[in-house]
CSV table of C-alpha atoms in Angstrom, one decimal:
chain,number,residue,atom,x,y,z
J,1,MET,CA,-106.6,-95.0,-117.9
J,2,ASP,CA,-107.6,-91.4,-117.3
J,3,ILE,CA,-110.6,-90.8,-119.5
J,4,ASP,CA,-110.9,-87.1,-118.8
J,5,ARG,CA,-107.3,-86.7,-120.0
J,6,MET,CA,-108.1,-88.5,-123.2
J,7,VAL,CA,-111.1,-86.3,-123.8
J,8,ALA,CA,-109.0,-83.2,-123.1
J,9,LEU,CA,-106.4,-84.4,-125.6
J,10,PHE,CA,-109.2,-84.9,-128.2
J,11,VAL,CA,-110.3,-81.3,-127.7
J,12,ARG,CA,-106.8,-79.9,-127.7
J,13,ILE,CA,-105.9,-81.6,-130.9
J,14,GLY,CA,-109.3,-81.5,-132.6
J,15,ALA,CA,-110.1,-77.8,-132.1
J,16,PRO,CA,-107.4,-76.4,-134.4
J,17,VAL,CA,-108.2,-79.1,-137.0
J,18,LEU,CA,-111.8,-78.2,-136.9
J,19,ASP,CA,-111.0,-74.4,-137.1
J,20,SER,CA,-108.8,-75.1,-140.2
J,21,MET,CA,-111.6,-77.0,-141.9
J,22,ILE,CA,-114.1,-74.3,-141.1
J,23,ALA,CA,-111.7,-71.6,-142.5
J,24,ARG,CA,-111.3,-73.6,-145.7
J,25,GLY,CA,-115.1,-74.1,-146.0
J,26,GLY,CA,-115.0,-77.9,-145.3
J,27,GLY,CA,-113.2,-81.1,-146.3
J,28,ASP,CA,-113.2,-84.8,-145.6
J,29,PHE,CA,-114.3,-85.0,-142.0
J,30,ILE,CA,-113.2,-88.6,-141.6
J,31,GLY,CA,-109.8,-88.3,-143.3
J,32,GLU,CA,-108.9,-84.9,-141.8
J,33,PHE,CA,-110.5,-85.0,-138.4
J,34,GLY,CA,-112.0,-88.4,-137.3
J,35,ALA,CA,-109.3,-90.8,-138.3
J,36,PRO,CA,-106.2,-88.8,-137.2
J,37,LEU,CA,-107.7,-87.9,-133.9
J,38,GLN,CA,-108.9,-91.4,-133.1
J,39,ALA,CA,-105.5,-92.8,-134.0
J,40,ARG,CA,-103.9,-90.4,-131.5
J,41,VAL,CA,-106.5,-91.2,-128.8
J,42,ILE,CA,-106.1,-95.0,-129.2
J,43,ALA,CA,-102.3,-94.7,-129.1
J,44,GLU,CA,-102.5,-92.6,-125.9
J,45,THR,CA,-104.9,-95.0,-124.3
J,46,LEU,CA,-102.6,-97.9,-125.1
J,47,GLY,CA,-99.8,-95.9,-123.5
J,48,ALA,CA,-97.8,-95.4,-126.7
J,49,PRO,CA,-98.5,-92.0,-128.4
J,50,GLU,CA,-95.6,-92.8,-130.9
J,51,LEU,CA,-97.8,-95.6,-132.4
J,52,ALA,CA,-100.5,-93.3,-133.7
J,53,GLY,CA,-99.0,-93.4,-137.2
J,54,LYS,CA,-99.1,-97.2,-137.3
J,55,ILE,CA,-102.7,-97.7,-136.1
J,56,PRO,CA,-104.5,-97.0,-139.4
J,57,ALA,CA,-102.4,-99.7,-141.3
J,58,TRP,CA,-102.9,-102.2,-138.5
J,59,VAL,CA,-106.7,-101.7,-138.5
J,60,ASP,CA,-106.9,-101.9,-142.3
J,61,ALA,CA,-104.9,-105.2,-142.3
J,62,LEU,CA,-106.9,-106.7,-139.4
J,63,SER,CA,-110.4,-105.8,-140.8
J,64,SER,CA,-110.0,-106.0,-144.6
J,65,GLY,CA,-111.8,-109.3,-145.3
J,66,PRO,CA,-111.0,-112.9,-146.2
J,67,LEU,CA,-107.5,-114.4,-146.1
J,68,GLU,CA,-107.3,-114.7,-149.9
J,69,PRO,CA,-105.3,-114.2,-152.1
J,70,PRO,CA,-102.1,-115.3,-150.5
J,71,GLU,CA,-100.8,-111.7,-150.5
J,72,ARG,CA,-103.6,-110.9,-148.1
J,73,GLN,CA,-102.2,-113.5,-145.6
J,74,GLU,CA,-98.8,-112.0,-145.9
J,75,ILE,CA,-100.1,-108.5,-145.1
J,76,LEU,CA,-102.1,-109.8,-142.2
J,77,GLY,CA,-99.2,-111.8,-140.8
J,78,ALA,CA,-96.9,-108.8,-141.0
J,79,ALA,CA,-99.4,-106.6,-139.3
J,80,LEU,CA,-100.0,-109.0,-136.5
J,81,ALA,CA,-96.3,-109.5,-135.9
J,82,SER,CA,-95.8,-105.7,-135.8
J,83,LEU,CA,-98.7,-105.2,-133.5
J,84,ARG,CA,-97.7,-108.0,-131.2
J,85,PHE,CA,-94.1,-106.6,-131.0
J,86,GLU,CA,-95.2,-103.1,-130.2
J,87,LEU,CA,-97.8,-104.1,-127.6
J,88,GLU,CA,-95.4,-106.4,-125.9
J,89,ARG,CA,-93.0,-103.5,-125.7
J,90,VAL,CA,-95.6,-101.1,-124.3
J,91,ILE,CA,-96.8,-103.6,-121.7
J,92,ASP,CA,-93.3,-104.3,-120.5
J,93,ALA,CA,-92.6,-100.6,-120.3
J,94,SER,CA,-95.8,-100.0,-118.4
J,95,ARG,CA,-94.9,-102.6,-115.8
J,96,GLU,CA,-91.5,-101.1,-115.3
J,97,THR,CA,-92.9,-97.5,-114.8
J,98,SER,CA,-96.3,-98.4,-113.3
J,99,SER,CA,-97.9,-96.2,-116.0
J,100,ASP,CA,-101.6,-95.7,-116.1
J,101,ASN,CA,-102.7,-97.1,-119.4
J,102,LEU,CA,-105.0,-99.8,-120.8
J,103,SER,CA,-102.2,-102.1,-121.9
J,104,GLY,CA,-100.4,-102.3,-118.6
J,105,ALA,CA,-103.6,-102.4,-116.5
J,106,LEU,CA,-105.2,-105.2,-118.5
J,107,ASP,CA,-102.1,-107.3,-118.5
J,108,GLN,CA,-101.7,-107.0,-114.8
J,109,ARG,CA,-105.3,-107.9,-114.2
J,110,ASN,CA,-105.1,-110.9,-116.5
J,111,ALA,CA,-101.9,-112.0,-114.8
J,112,ASP,CA,-103.6,-111.8,-111.4
J,113,SER,CA,-106.5,-113.9,-112.7
J,114,GLY,CA,-104.1,-116.6,-114.1
J,115,LEU,CA,-104.5,-115.6,-117.8
J,116,CYS,CA,-101.5,-115.5,-120.1
J,117,ARG,CA,-100.0,-112.6,-122.0
J,118,ALA,CA,-101.7,-114.0,-125.2
J,119,ALA,CA,-105.1,-113.2,-123.7
J,120,THR,CA,-104.1,-109.6,-123.2
J,121,LEU,CA,-102.7,-109.2,-126.7
J,122,SER,CA,-105.8,-110.8,-128.3
J,123,PHE,CA,-108.1,-108.5,-126.4
J,124,LEU,CA,-106.1,-105.4,-127.2
J,125,GLY,CA,-106.0,-106.3,-130.9
J,126,LEU,CA,-109.8,-106.7,-130.9
J,127,TRP,CA,-110.3,-103.5,-128.9
J,128,LEU,CA,-108.1,-101.5,-131.3
J,129,VAL,CA,-110.2,-102.5,-134.3
J,130,ALA,CA,-113.5,-101.9,-132.5
J,131,ALA,CA,-112.5,-98.6,-131.0
J,132,TRP,CA,-111.3,-97.3,-134.4
J,133,GLU,CA,-114.3,-97.9,-136.7
J,134,THR,CA,-117.1,-97.4,-134.3
J,135,THR,CA,-115.9,-94.1,-132.7
J,136,ILE,CA,-114.9,-92.6,-136.0
J,137,GLN,CA,-118.4,-93.4,-137.3
J,138,LEU,CA,-120.1,-92.1,-134.2
J,139,LEU,CA,-118.3,-88.7,-134.8
J,140,ALA,CA,-119.3,-88.8,-138.5
J,141,ASN,CA,-122.9,-89.7,-137.7
J,142,LEU,CA,-123.1,-86.7,-135.3
J,143,VAL,CA,-121.9,-84.4,-138.1
J,144,ILE,CA,-124.5,-85.9,-140.4
J,145,ALA,CA,-127.3,-85.4,-137.8
J,146,TRP,CA,-126.1,-81.8,-137.3
J,147,SER,CA,-126.4,-81.2,-141.1
J,148,ALA,CA,-130.0,-82.5,-141.1
J,149,CYS,CA,-131.3,-81.1,-137.8
J,150,PRO,CA,-129.1,-78.1,-136.9
J,151,GLU,CA,-131.6,-76.4,-134.6
J,152,ALA,CA,-132.2,-79.5,-132.5
J,153,CYS,CA,-128.5,-80.2,-132.3
J,154,GLU,CA,-127.6,-76.6,-131.3
J,155,ALA,CA,-130.3,-76.5,-128.7
J,156,SER,CA,-129.1,-79.7,-127.1
J,157,ALA,CA,-125.4,-78.9,-127.3
J,158,GLY,CA,-125.6,-75.9,-124.9
J,159,ASP,CA,-124.8,-77.9,-121.8
J,160,VAL,CA,-123.3,-81.2,-120.6
J,161,ALA,CA,-126.6,-83.0,-120.1
J,162,GLY,CA,-127.9,-81.9,-123.4
J,163,ARG,CA,-124.8,-83.0,-125.3
J,164,ALA,CA,-125.1,-86.4,-123.6
J,165,ARG,CA,-128.7,-86.7,-124.8
J,166,LEU,CA,-127.8,-85.6,-128.3
J,167,VAL,CA,-125.1,-88.3,-128.6
J,168,GLU,CA,-127.5,-90.9,-127.3
J,169,GLU,CA,-130.0,-90.0,-130.0
J,170,VAL,CA,-127.4,-90.2,-132.7
J,171,LEU,CA,-126.4,-93.6,-131.3
J,172,ARG,CA,-130.0,-94.7,-131.3
J,173,LEU,CA,-131.0,-93.5,-134.7
J,174,THR,CA,-127.7,-94.4,-136.6
J,175,PRO,CA,-125.7,-96.9,-134.6
J,176,ALA,CA,-122.4,-97.9,-136.4
J,177,VAL,CA,-122.9,-101.5,-135.2
J,178,HIS,CA,-126.2,-102.6,-136.7
J,179,ALA,CA,-126.1,-106.2,-135.4
J,180,ILE,CA,-124.2,-108.5,-133.0
J,181,ASP,CA,-124.0,-112.2,-133.0
J,182,ARG,CA,-124.4,-114.4,-129.9
J,183,ILE,CA,-124.4,-118.2,-129.3
J,184,ALA,CA,-127.4,-119.8,-127.5
J,185,THR,CA,-126.1,-121.7,-124.4
J,186,GLU,CA,-129.3,-123.7,-124.1
J,187,ASN,CA,-132.6,-124.2,-126.0
J,188,VAL,CA,-134.6,-121.0,-125.9
J,189,SER,CA,-138.3,-120.5,-126.8
J,190,LEU,CA,-139.0,-117.1,-128.3
J,191,PHE,CA,-142.2,-115.9,-130.0
J,192,GLY,CA,-143.3,-119.5,-130.7
J,193,GLU,CA,-140.0,-120.6,-132.1
J,194,THR,CA,-137.2,-122.6,-130.6
J,195,ILE,CA,-133.6,-121.4,-130.8
J,196,PRO,CA,-131.5,-124.6,-130.3
J,197,GLU,CA,-128.5,-124.8,-128.1
J,198,ASN,CA,-125.3,-123.7,-129.8
J,199,ALA,CA,-127.2,-121.9,-132.6
J,200,ILE,CA,-125.7,-118.6,-133.7
J,201,VAL,CA,-128.2,-115.7,-133.2
J,202,LEU,CA,-127.9,-112.4,-135.0
J,203,ALA,CA,-129.5,-109.6,-132.9
J,204,PHE,CA,-130.2,-106.4,-134.9
J,205,ILE,CA,-129.5,-103.5,-132.6
J,206,ALA,CA,-130.6,-101.0,-135.2
J,207,ALA,CA,-134.1,-102.6,-135.3
J,208,ALA,CA,-134.4,-102.7,-131.5
J,209,ASN,CA,-133.4,-99.0,-131.3
J,210,SER,CA,-136.3,-98.3,-133.7
J,211,ASP,CA,-139.0,-100.3,-131.8
J,212,ASP,CA,-142.0,-98.0,-131.7
J,213,GLU,CA,-143.2,-99.6,-128.5
J,214,ILE,CA,-140.0,-98.5,-126.7
J,215,PHE,CA,-139.2,-95.3,-128.7
J,216,PRO,CA,-142.4,-93.5,-129.9
J,217,HIS,CA,-142.0,-92.1,-133.4
J,218,PRO,CA,-138.7,-93.9,-133.8
J,219,ARG,CA,-137.6,-92.2,-137.0
J,220,ARG,CA,-137.9,-88.8,-135.6
J,221,PHE,CA,-134.7,-87.2,-134.4
J,222,ASP,CA,-135.4,-86.2,-130.8
J,223,PRO,CA,-132.5,-85.8,-128.4
J,224,ASN,CA,-134.9,-85.2,-125.5
J,225,ARG,CA,-136.5,-88.6,-125.6
J,226,ASP,CA,-135.9,-91.3,-123.0
J,227,HIS,CA,-132.8,-93.3,-123.9
J,228,SER,CA,-132.7,-95.7,-121.0
J,229,ALA,CA,-133.4,-98.7,-123.3
J,230,LEU,CA,-130.7,-97.9,-125.7
J,231,LEU,CA,-128.8,-100.9,-127.0
J,232,SER,CA,-126.1,-99.4,-129.2
J,233,PHE,CA,-123.3,-100.4,-126.9
J,234,GLY,CA,-124.7,-103.8,-125.9
J,235,GLN,CA,-125.9,-104.7,-122.5
J,236,GLY,CA,-124.8,-106.5,-119.3
J,237,ALA,CA,-121.5,-108.4,-119.4
J,238,HIS,CA,-121.0,-107.6,-123.0
J,239,TYR,CA,-121.4,-103.8,-122.6
J,240,CYS,CA,-118.8,-102.0,-124.7
J,241,LEU,CA,-115.6,-101.2,-122.7
J,242,GLY,CA,-115.0,-98.0,-124.6
J,243,ALA,CA,-118.6,-96.6,-124.4
J,244,LYS,CA,-117.8,-93.8,-122.0
J,245,LEU,CA,-114.8,-92.6,-123.9
J,246,ALA,CA,-116.5,-92.7,-127.2
J,247,THR,CA,-119.6,-90.9,-126.0
J,248,LEU,CA,-117.5,-88.2,-124.3
J,249,GLN,CA,-115.5,-87.6,-127.4
J,250,ALA,CA,-118.7,-87.2,-129.4
J,251,ALA,CA,-120.1,-84.9,-126.8
J,252,ALA,CA,-116.9,-82.8,-126.9
J,253,LEU,CA,-117.3,-82.5,-130.7
J,254,ALA,CA,-120.9,-81.3,-130.2
J,255,GLY,CA,-119.6,-78.7,-127.8
J,256,MET,CA,-117.0,-77.5,-130.3
J,257,LEU,CA,-119.5,-77.3,-133.1
J,258,ALA,CA,-121.9,-75.3,-130.9
J,259,GLU,CA,-119.2,-72.9,-129.8
J,260,ARG,CA,-118.4,-72.1,-133.5
J,261,SER,CA,-122.0,-71.6,-134.6
J,262,VAL,CA,-121.5,-73.3,-138.0
J,263,ARG,CA,-123.9,-74.9,-140.5
J,264,ILE,CA,-122.9,-78.2,-142.1
J,265,GLY,CA,-123.7,-79.4,-145.6
J,266,LEU,CA,-123.0,-82.7,-147.2
J,267,ARG,CA,-121.2,-82.7,-150.5
J,268,ASP,CA,-121.8,-86.3,-151.3
J,269,GLU,CA,-125.3,-87.4,-152.1
J,270,PRO,CA,-126.0,-90.2,-151.6
J,271,LEU,CA,-123.4,-90.9,-149.0
J,272,PRO,CA,-120.9,-93.7,-149.9
J,273,TRP,CA,-121.9,-96.2,-147.2
J,274,ARG,CA,-120.0,-99.4,-146.8
J,275,TRP,CA,-122.1,-102.3,-145.4
J,276,THR,CA,-121.2,-105.5,-143.8
J,277,LEU,CA,-123.4,-107.9,-141.8
J,278,SER,CA,-122.9,-106.0,-138.6
J,279,LEU,CA,-121.5,-102.5,-139.6
J,280,ARG,CA,-122.5,-99.5,-141.6
J,281,THR,CA,-119.6,-97.1,-142.1
J,282,LEU,CA,-118.2,-94.4,-144.4
J,283,PRO,CA,-114.8,-94.3,-146.0
J,284,ARG,CA,-115.0,-90.5,-146.2
J,285,LEU,CA,-117.4,-87.7,-145.4
J,286,ASP,CA,-117.0,-84.7,-147.5
J,287,ILE,CA,-118.7,-81.7,-145.8
J,288,ALA,CA,-119.1,-78.0,-146.3
J,289,PHE,CA,-118.9,-75.5,-143.4
J,290,SER,CA,-120.6,-72.1,-143.3
J,291,ARG,CA,-121.3,-69.6,-140.6
J,292,ALA,CA,-124.7,-69.8,-139.0
């Protein structure tokens, strides 16, 4: 998968959309910019740009809650069948043409490791949902930070290294994933308490990213701070597969905003946050653009 090509695609498609929103004085950033662009990027990453229009419905079906009432089960079943059919088609086509995309590369690696096609399909379905919500929210959180701290954002967005630090600070202060669950593989003693083997542990990333012993003045927005202990994408073997692509997309957006010298205002106060145990996301982000 060529990440640089994906980022270039993001800029090529996103720039005219952003210019249109600026010319109109604003709009729904998620509905007009974040969601359509991420659908296209995911589809291209899978190796099937023609699937961009189907991705939002798949994500909605796969992540919309409990399997009740029965109609919900029917919607989920239909979405899974459609997704499986399309991914199988893309994987087979990738093998025939030796295409460079995530679907084909993962399937080949799994096959070489003795894993079945079902493992590839399961991973791709999980990745599709995760890449959708978290990246869209990262882009939205960058826009929100820009509205609150325009001078700091503009100062950081002037070069590649500064944009990277800016995105890391947005990820630290407002991670889309607030918590992750893990299972203890053995008894663990921690702060005088014992976590028993097989217990489910909920680790709060947002709290760790605001630990004042690691990040001095943690509620202060400071792109120039040390982000080496950042946990927003996990760590070790569980580090997010899409972290590099997501951060480069957000950095590209920062560059586009800086080039256009705009001010951003939020039209919804308070913002319509949706909360789950692990996520904090927005269904929409209505913003106003003005020239700086």
